[in-house]
mmCIF file of C-alpha atoms in Angstrom:
data_model
loop_
_atom_site.group_PDB
_atom_site.id
_atom_site.type_symbol
_atom_site.label_atom_id
_atom_site.label_comp_id
_atom_site.label_asym_id
_atom_site.label_seq_id
_atom_site.Cartn_x
_atom_site.Cartn_y
_atom_site.Cartn_z
ATOM 1 C CA MET A 1002 -13.724 39.644 10.087
ATOM 2 C CA HIS A 1003 -16.813 40.327 12.709
ATOM 3 C CA PRO A 1004 -20.259 37.755 11.065
ATOM 4 C CA VAL A 1005 -22.003 38.566 14.753
ATOM 5 C CA ILE A 1006 -22.453 41.401 16.325
ATOM 6 C CA ALA A 1007 -24.148 40.464 19.245
ATOM 7 C CA ARG A 1008 -26.079 37.310 20.794
ATOM 8 C CA PHE A 1009 -29.082 38.058 22.834
ATOM 9 C CA GLY A 1010 -29.257 34.528 24.441
ATOM 10 C CA PRO A 1011 -29.582 31.490 21.848
ATOM 11 C CA VAL A 1012 -30.105 35.341 19.143
ATOM 12 C CA ALA A 1013 -27.104 36.177 17.450
ATOM 13 C CA ILE A 1014 -27.291 39.272 15.443
ATOM 14 C CA LEU A 1015 -25.657 39.164 11.526
ATOM 15 C CA THR A 1016 -23.154 41.638 11.155
ATOM 16 C CA HIS A 1017 -25.004 40.790 7.105
ATOM 17 C CA ASP A 1018 -28.414 41.528 7.753
ATOM 18 C CA VAL A 1019 -27.583 44.760 10.042
ATOM 19 C CA PHE A 1020 -26.020 46.345 7.294
ATOM 20 C CA VAL A 1021 -28.364 44.973 4.429
ATOM 21 C CA ALA A 1022 -31.189 46.327 6.877
ATOM 22 C CA LEU A 1023 -28.936 49.614 7.206
ATOM 23 C CA GLY A 1024 -28.730 49.360 3.334
ATOM 24 C CA ILE A 1025 -32.417 49.373 3.530
ATOM 25 C CA GLY A 1026 -33.241 52.133 4.741
ATOM 26 C CA VAL A 1027 -30.692 54.551 3.368
ATOM 27 C CA ALA A 1028 -31.641 53.389 0.287
ATOM 28 C CA ALA A 1029 -35.504 54.806 0.923
ATOM 29 C CA LEU A 1030 -34.134 57.956 2.412
ATOM 30 C CA VAL A 1031 -31.822 58.676 -0.363
ATOM 31 C CA PHE A 1032 -35.210 57.670 -2.587
ATOM 32 C CA LEU A 1033 -37.463 60.779 -1.016
ATOM 33 C CA TRP A 1034 -35.259 63.153 -1.367
ATOM 34 C CA GLU A 1035 -34.789 62.467 -5.099
ATOM 35 C CA VAL A 1036 -38.215 63.099 -5.106
ATOM 36 C CA ARG A 1037 -38.375 66.021 -3.814
ATOM 37 C CA ARG A 1038 -35.660 67.984 -5.374
ATOM 38 C CA ARG A 1039 -37.310 66.510 -8.953
ATOM 39 C CA GLN A 1040 -40.979 67.451 -7.532
ATOM 40 C CA ALA A 1041 -42.366 64.095 -8.072
ATOM 41 C CA GLN A 1042 -43.841 63.110 -4.841
ATOM 42 C CA ASP A 1043 -47.243 60.957 -6.079
ATOM 43 C CA GLU A 1044 -48.639 59.207 -3.948
ATOM 44 C CA ARG A 1045 -48.281 56.655 -6.200
ATOM 45 C CA LEU A 1046 -44.592 56.487 -5.623
ATOM 46 C CA TRP A 1047 -44.312 54.736 -2.359
ATOM 47 C CA TYR A 1048 -46.358 51.442 -4.002
ATOM 48 C CA VAL A 1049 -43.319 51.830 -6.603
ATOM 49 C CA LEU A 1050 -41.107 51.671 -3.807
ATOM 50 C CA ALA A 1051 -42.584 49.033 -1.644
ATOM 51 C CA GLY A 1052 -42.963 46.731 -6.096
ATOM 52 C CA ALA A 1053 -39.509 46.706 -5.846
ATOM 53 C CA LEU A 1054 -38.561 46.216 -2.117
ATOM 54 C CA ALA A 1055 -40.479 42.859 -2.073
ATOM 55 C CA GLY A 1056 -39.253 42.202 -5.729
ATOM 56 C CA GLY A 1057 -35.721 42.550 -4.362
ATOM 57 C CA ALA A 1058 -36.070 41.243 -1.397
ATOM 58 C CA LEU A 1059 -38.114 38.208 -2.891
ATOM 59 C CA PHE A 1060 -35.934 37.543 -6.273
ATOM 60 C CA ALA A 1061 -32.514 37.907 -4.082
ATOM 61 C CA ARG A 1062 -33.290 34.599 -1.568
ATOM 62 C CA LEU A 1063 -34.877 32.557 -4.403
ATOM 63 C CA GLY A 1064 -32.913 34.258 -7.512
ATOM 64 C CA THR A 1065 -29.923 31.657 -6.617
ATOM 65 C CA TRP A 1066 -31.980 28.035 -6.766
ATOM 66 C CA ALA A 1067 -31.711 27.434 -9.635
ATOM 67 C CA GLN A 1068 -28.216 26.140 -9.269
ATOM 68 C CA HIS A 1069 -28.304 23.156 -11.423
ATOM 69 C CA LEU A 1070 -29.662 22.316 -14.670
ATOM 70 C CA ASP A 1071 -31.791 19.280 -13.185
ATOM 71 C CA PRO A 1072 -34.176 20.302 -10.591
ATOM 72 C CA ARG A 1073 -34.110 17.090 -8.317
ATOM 73 C CA ASP A 1074 -29.960 18.916 -8.271
ATOM 74 C CA ASN A 1075 -31.612 21.996 -6.282
ATOM 75 C CA ALA A 1076 -32.939 22.656 -2.785
ATOM 76 C CA SER A 1077 -37.259 22.995 -2.543
ATOM 77 C CA LEU A 1078 -38.172 26.386 -2.631
ATOM 78 C CA LEU A 1079 -38.499 26.414 0.807
ATOM 79 C CA GLU A 1080 -35.436 24.970 1.789
ATOM 80 C CA GLN A 1081 -34.286 27.819 -0.768
ATOM 81 C CA TRP A 1082 -36.306 30.510 1.073
ATOM 82 C CA ALA A 1083 -35.835 29.535 4.388
ATOM 83 C CA TYR A 1084 -31.876 28.424 3.961
ATOM 84 C CA GLY A 1085 -30.708 29.117 0.791
ATOM 85 C CA ASN A 1086 -27.688 32.093 -0.309
ATOM 86 C CA ARG A 1087 -28.831 35.974 -1.445
ATOM 87 C CA SER A 1088 -27.829 37.518 -4.908
ATOM 88 C CA ILE A 1089 -27.461 40.646 -5.242
ATOM 89 C CA LEU A 1090 -27.349 40.359 -9.104
ATOM 90 C CA SER A 1091 -31.014 38.570 -8.842
ATOM 91 C CA GLY A 1092 -31.998 41.264 -6.177
ATOM 92 C CA LEU A 1093 -31.451 44.237 -8.549
ATOM 93 C CA VAL A 1094 -33.575 42.007 -11.151
ATOM 94 C CA GLY A 1095 -36.348 40.873 -8.696
ATOM 95 C CA ALA A 1096 -36.622 44.969 -8.229
ATOM 96 C CA TYR A 1097 -36.816 46.512 -11.868
ATOM 97 C CA VAL A 1098 -39.631 43.624 -12.322
ATOM 98 C CA GLY A 1099 -41.633 45.183 -8.787
ATOM 99 C CA ALA A 1100 -41.166 48.359 -9.743
ATOM 100 C CA LEU A 1101 -42.801 48.135 -13.611
ATOM 101 C CA VAL A 1102 -45.556 45.754 -11.838
ATOM 102 C CA ALA A 1103 -46.377 47.917 -9.585
ATOM 103 C CA LYS A 1104 -46.133 51.301 -11.586
ATOM 104 C CA ARG A 1105 -48.619 48.513 -13.723
ATOM 105 C CA LEU A 1106 -50.982 48.601 -10.916
ATOM 106 C CA ALA A 1107 -51.123 51.889 -9.393
ATOM 107 C CA GLY A 1108 -51.722 53.096 -12.947
ATOM 108 C CA TYR A 1109 -47.927 55.169 -12.822
ATOM 109 C CA PRO A 1110 -46.973 56.416 -15.777
ATOM 110 C CA TYR A 1111 -43.734 57.733 -16.172
ATOM 111 C CA ARG A 1112 -40.007 56.308 -15.880
ATOM 112 C CA THR A 1113 -38.791 56.238 -12.339
ATOM 113 C CA GLY A 1114 -35.146 54.307 -12.848
ATOM 114 C CA ASP A 1115 -33.555 58.324 -12.294
ATOM 115 C CA LEU A 1116 -35.168 58.208 -9.027
ATOM 116 C CA PHE A 1117 -33.589 55.177 -7.584
ATOM 117 C CA ALA A 1118 -30.440 55.460 -9.188
ATOM 118 C CA PRO A 1119 -28.502 56.899 -6.206
ATOM 119 C CA ALA A 1120 -30.620 55.124 -4.002
ATOM 120 C CA VAL A 1121 -29.821 51.791 -4.819
ATOM 121 C CA ALA A 1122 -26.069 52.910 -5.234
ATOM 122 C CA LEU A 1123 -25.449 54.248 -2.021
ATOM 123 C CA GLY A 1124 -27.587 51.613 -0.214
ATOM 124 C CA MET A 1125 -25.313 49.323 -2.223
ATOM 125 C CA ALA A 1126 -22.140 50.196 -0.476
ATOM 126 C CA VAL A 1127 -23.577 50.440 2.707
ATOM 127 C CA GLY A 1128 -25.287 46.680 2.044
ATOM 128 C CA ARG A 1129 -21.913 45.295 1.116
ATOM 129 C CA LEU A 1130 -19.899 46.681 4.879
ATOM 130 C CA GLY A 1131 -22.332 43.112 5.559
ATOM 131 C CA CYS A 1132 -20.558 41.508 3.088
ATOM 132 C CA PHE A 1133 -17.496 42.994 4.062
ATOM 133 C CA PHE A 1134 -17.216 41.810 7.482
ATOM 134 C CA ALA A 1135 -19.016 38.318 6.644
ATOM 135 C CA GLU A 1136 -17.677 37.057 3.710
ATOM 136 C CA PRO A 1137 -14.735 35.709 2.741
ATOM 137 C CA PRO A 1138 -13.291 37.818 0.881
ATOM 138 C CA GLY A 1139 -11.696 37.030 -2.083
ATOM 139 C CA THR A 1140 -8.808 34.907 -3.476
ATOM 140 C CA PRO A 1141 -4.922 35.888 -3.047
ATOM 141 C CA THR A 1142 -3.243 38.445 -3.405
ATOM 142 C CA GLY A 1143 0.431 39.935 -3.041
ATOM 143 C CA LEU A 1144 -1.312 43.609 -2.751
ATOM 144 C CA PRO A 1145 0.055 45.716 0.597
ATOM 145 C CA TRP A 1146 -4.014 45.563 0.496
ATOM 146 C CA GLY A 1147 -4.692 42.272 1.217
ATOM 147 C CA VAL A 1148 -6.816 40.724 4.346
ATOM 148 C CA THR A 1149 -5.230 37.749 6.413
ATOM 149 C CA LEU A 1150 -7.023 36.392 7.898
ATOM 150 C CA ASP A 1151 -6.444 33.778 11.946
ATOM 151 C CA ALA A 1152 -7.302 30.198 10.780
ATOM 152 C CA GLU A 1153 -10.080 30.533 13.421
ATOM 153 C CA GLN A 1154 -11.489 32.788 10.320
ATOM 154 C CA ALA A 1155 -10.220 31.252 7.790
ATOM 155 C CA ALA A 1156 -11.075 27.648 8.736
ATOM 156 C CA ALA A 1157 -14.984 29.332 9.547
ATOM 157 C CA MET A 1158 -14.850 30.790 5.592
ATOM 158 C CA HIS A 1159 -13.038 27.787 4.463
ATOM 159 C CA VAL A 1160 -10.112 30.744 2.744
ATOM 160 C CA PRO A 1161 -6.637 30.171 4.067
ATOM 161 C CA ALA A 1162 -4.666 30.624 6.721
ATOM 162 C CA GLY A 1163 -2.283 33.180 7.357
ATOM 163 C CA VAL A 1164 -2.350 34.259 3.122
ATOM 164 C CA PRO A 1165 -3.063 38.573 2.119
ATOM 165 C CA LEU A 1166 -6.996 37.882 0.302
ATOM 166 C CA HIS A 1167 -8.336 40.174 -2.184
ATOM 167 C CA PRO A 1168 -10.916 42.463 -0.106
ATOM 168 C CA SER A 1169 -13.088 42.087 -2.564
ATOM 169 C CA PHE A 1170 -16.970 43.427 -1.176
ATOM 170 C CA ALA A 1171 -14.360 46.412 -0.408
ATOM 171 C CA TYR A 1172 -13.724 46.921 -4.519
ATOM 172 C CA GLU A 1173 -17.013 46.859 -4.580
ATOM 173 C CA ILE A 1174 -18.031 49.311 -1.992
ATOM 174 C CA LEU A 1175 -15.735 51.950 -3.207
ATOM 175 C CA PHE A 1176 -17.265 51.103 -6.996
ATOM 176 C CA HIS A 1177 -20.883 52.457 -5.235
ATOM 177 C CA ALA A 1178 -19.990 55.079 -3.144
ATOM 178 C CA ALA A 1179 -18.309 55.932 -6.631
ATOM 179 C CA ALA A 1180 -21.183 55.939 -8.592
ATOM 180 C CA PHE A 1181 -23.053 57.967 -6.052
ATOM 181 C CA ALA A 1182 -20.708 60.664 -6.458
ATOM 182 C CA ALA A 1183 -21.334 60.693 -10.364
ATOM 183 C CA LEU A 1184 -24.981 59.976 -10.331
ATOM 184 C CA LEU A 1185 -25.207 63.978 -8.460
ATOM 185 C CA ALA A 1186 -22.844 65.404 -10.748
ATOM 186 C CA LEU A 1187 -24.061 63.904 -13.993
ATOM 187 C CA ARG A 1188 -28.022 64.411 -13.041
ATOM 188 C CA LYS A 1189 -29.145 67.347 -14.085
ATOM 189 C CA ARG A 1190 -26.619 66.902 -17.941
ATOM 190 C CA ILE A 1191 -28.238 63.671 -18.333
ATOM 191 C CA THR A 1192 -32.134 64.397 -18.693
ATOM 192 C CA THR A 1193 -33.068 61.772 -21.287
ATOM 193 C CA PRO A 1194 -35.161 59.806 -19.014
ATOM 194 C CA GLY A 1195 -34.468 56.639 -17.462
ATOM 195 C CA ARG A 1196 -30.459 56.924 -18.674
ATOM 196 C CA LEU A 1197 -28.997 57.548 -16.010
ATOM 197 C CA PHE A 1198 -30.290 54.841 -14.374
ATOM 198 C CA THR A 1199 -29.166 51.766 -17.187
ATOM 199 C CA LEU A 1200 -25.381 53.663 -17.138
ATOM 200 C CA TYR A 1201 -25.505 53.262 -13.886
ATOM 201 C CA LEU A 1202 -26.397 49.512 -14.045
ATOM 202 C CA ALA A 1203 -24.783 48.724 -17.171
ATOM 203 C CA GLY A 1204 -21.217 49.643 -15.373
ATOM 204 C CA TYR A 1205 -21.953 47.747 -11.805
ATOM 205 C CA ALA A 1206 -22.694 44.664 -14.270
ATOM 206 C CA ALA A 1207 -18.726 45.868 -16.102
ATOM 207 C CA PHE A 1208 -17.571 45.553 -12.478
ATOM 208 C CA ARG A 1209 -18.934 42.990 -10.885
ATOM 209 C CA PHE A 1210 -18.168 41.013 -14.324
ATOM 210 C CA GLY A 1211 -14.085 42.494 -13.530
ATOM 211 C CA VAL A 1212 -14.115 41.862 -10.000
ATOM 212 C CA GLU A 1213 -14.937 38.522 -10.072
ATOM 213 C CA PHE A 1214 -12.241 36.725 -11.150
ATOM 214 C CA VAL A 1215 -11.112 37.913 -7.172
ATOM 215 C CA ARG A 1216 -14.500 36.626 -6.212
ATOM 216 C CA GLY A 1217 -13.291 33.263 -5.229
ATOM 217 C CA ASN A 1218 -16.818 31.920 -6.304
ATOM 218 C CA GLU A 1219 -17.399 29.062 -8.043
ATOM 219 C CA VAL A 1220 -16.056 28.298 -11.130
ATOM 220 C CA VAL A 1221 -18.651 26.321 -13.290
ATOM 221 C CA TRP A 1222 -18.388 27.025 -16.747
ATOM 222 C CA ALA A 1223 -15.262 28.483 -19.165
ATOM 223 C CA GLY A 1224 -13.465 29.679 -16.096
ATOM 224 C CA LEU A 1225 -16.475 31.786 -15.296
ATOM 225 C CA THR A 1226 -18.638 32.004 -12.587
ATOM 226 C CA ARG A 1227 -22.379 31.823 -12.027
ATOM 227 C CA SER A 1228 -22.519 35.540 -11.828
ATOM 228 C CA GLN A 1229 -20.466 36.527 -14.790
ATOM 229 C CA LEU A 1230 -22.820 33.507 -17.254
ATOM 230 C CA PHE A 1231 -25.839 36.287 -16.241
ATOM 231 C CA LEU A 1232 -23.580 39.359 -16.954
ATOM 232 C CA LEU A 1233 -22.745 38.264 -20.101
ATOM 233 C CA ALA A 1234 -26.338 38.049 -21.166
ATOM 234 C CA CYS A 1235 -27.350 41.048 -19.021
ATOM 235 C CA LEU A 1236 -24.388 43.625 -20.644
ATOM 236 C CA PRO A 1237 -25.735 43.134 -24.265
ATOM 237 C CA LEU A 1238 -29.285 43.967 -23.708
ATOM 238 C CA LEU A 1239 -27.949 46.771 -21.311
ATOM 239 C CA ALA A 1240 -25.737 48.393 -24.238
ATOM 240 C CA ALA A 1241 -28.847 47.248 -26.157
ATOM 241 C CA ARG A 1242 -31.138 49.505 -24.118
ATOM 242 C CA LEU A 1243 -28.470 52.924 -23.833
ATOM 243 C CA ALA A 1244 -28.236 52.566 -27.278
ATOM 244 C CA TRP A 1245 -31.452 52.634 -28.209
ATOM 245 C CA ARG A 1246 -31.737 55.381 -26.118
ATOM 246 C CA SER A 1247 -29.943 57.929 -26.962
ATOM 247 C CA GLN A 1248 -31.069 57.039 -30.830
ATOM 248 C CA ARG A 1249 -34.177 57.812 -29.296
ATOM 249 C CA ALA A 1250 -32.865 61.048 -27.815
ATOM 250 C CA GLU A 1251 -31.026 62.011 -31.383
ATOM 251 C CA GLY A 1252 -34.281 61.757 -32.783
ATOM 252 C CA VAL A 1253 -35.892 63.869 -30.316
ATOM 253 C CA THR A 1254 -33.546 66.872 -30.770
ATOM 254 C CA THR A 1255 -33.300 66.486 -34.366
#
């Protein structure tokens, strides 16, 4: 594990932050590429992109604030912003909300989810490299590709030393890379506006629910982590959205 890429005096350049920045840059480039390919050029799309980035950054940091039912047990919002954990799931929600708000403010009337789908998938694959190099891998495994940490690395990450661990973030990287390839292959076949992005989100939600079992995150209720409880609430909504869009598409066809 390599949580720090370089140091300049007292300043540490964190691996996680570098790859997150690279992921955002890659996602922006893919978004621009998709805008041009679909000939959807409109200056208002820059406001939508800015809204998605701002919402994602805000929710990713503050989305993990309410970890306890009693607000007094949680950090203050300022403490959470400065020192709190970041969450990809709440970041995705924030990006979605930010894009919706920006579309409303800019007066952009068209759906943008399918423009974002490939960009988000590839950006997530790149960003998760930072997690792979800087965060605890996962739960113990007997599989041959388990990641084994030495005593110093294990102590820093509070995991067992010398025990093969699931490379859970590598699983996510592979999922998002495969999703990116699938989205490119399907974008000409699935033409119902917004459906491609909803399929990606539903696929990631189902995958993430499963991979949480080997992530080693804190179990909070009924053998499930906070992320899994959040996903249990989101998956039915995504399924309903897919069913509703399918019905609308069939209605238009007939």
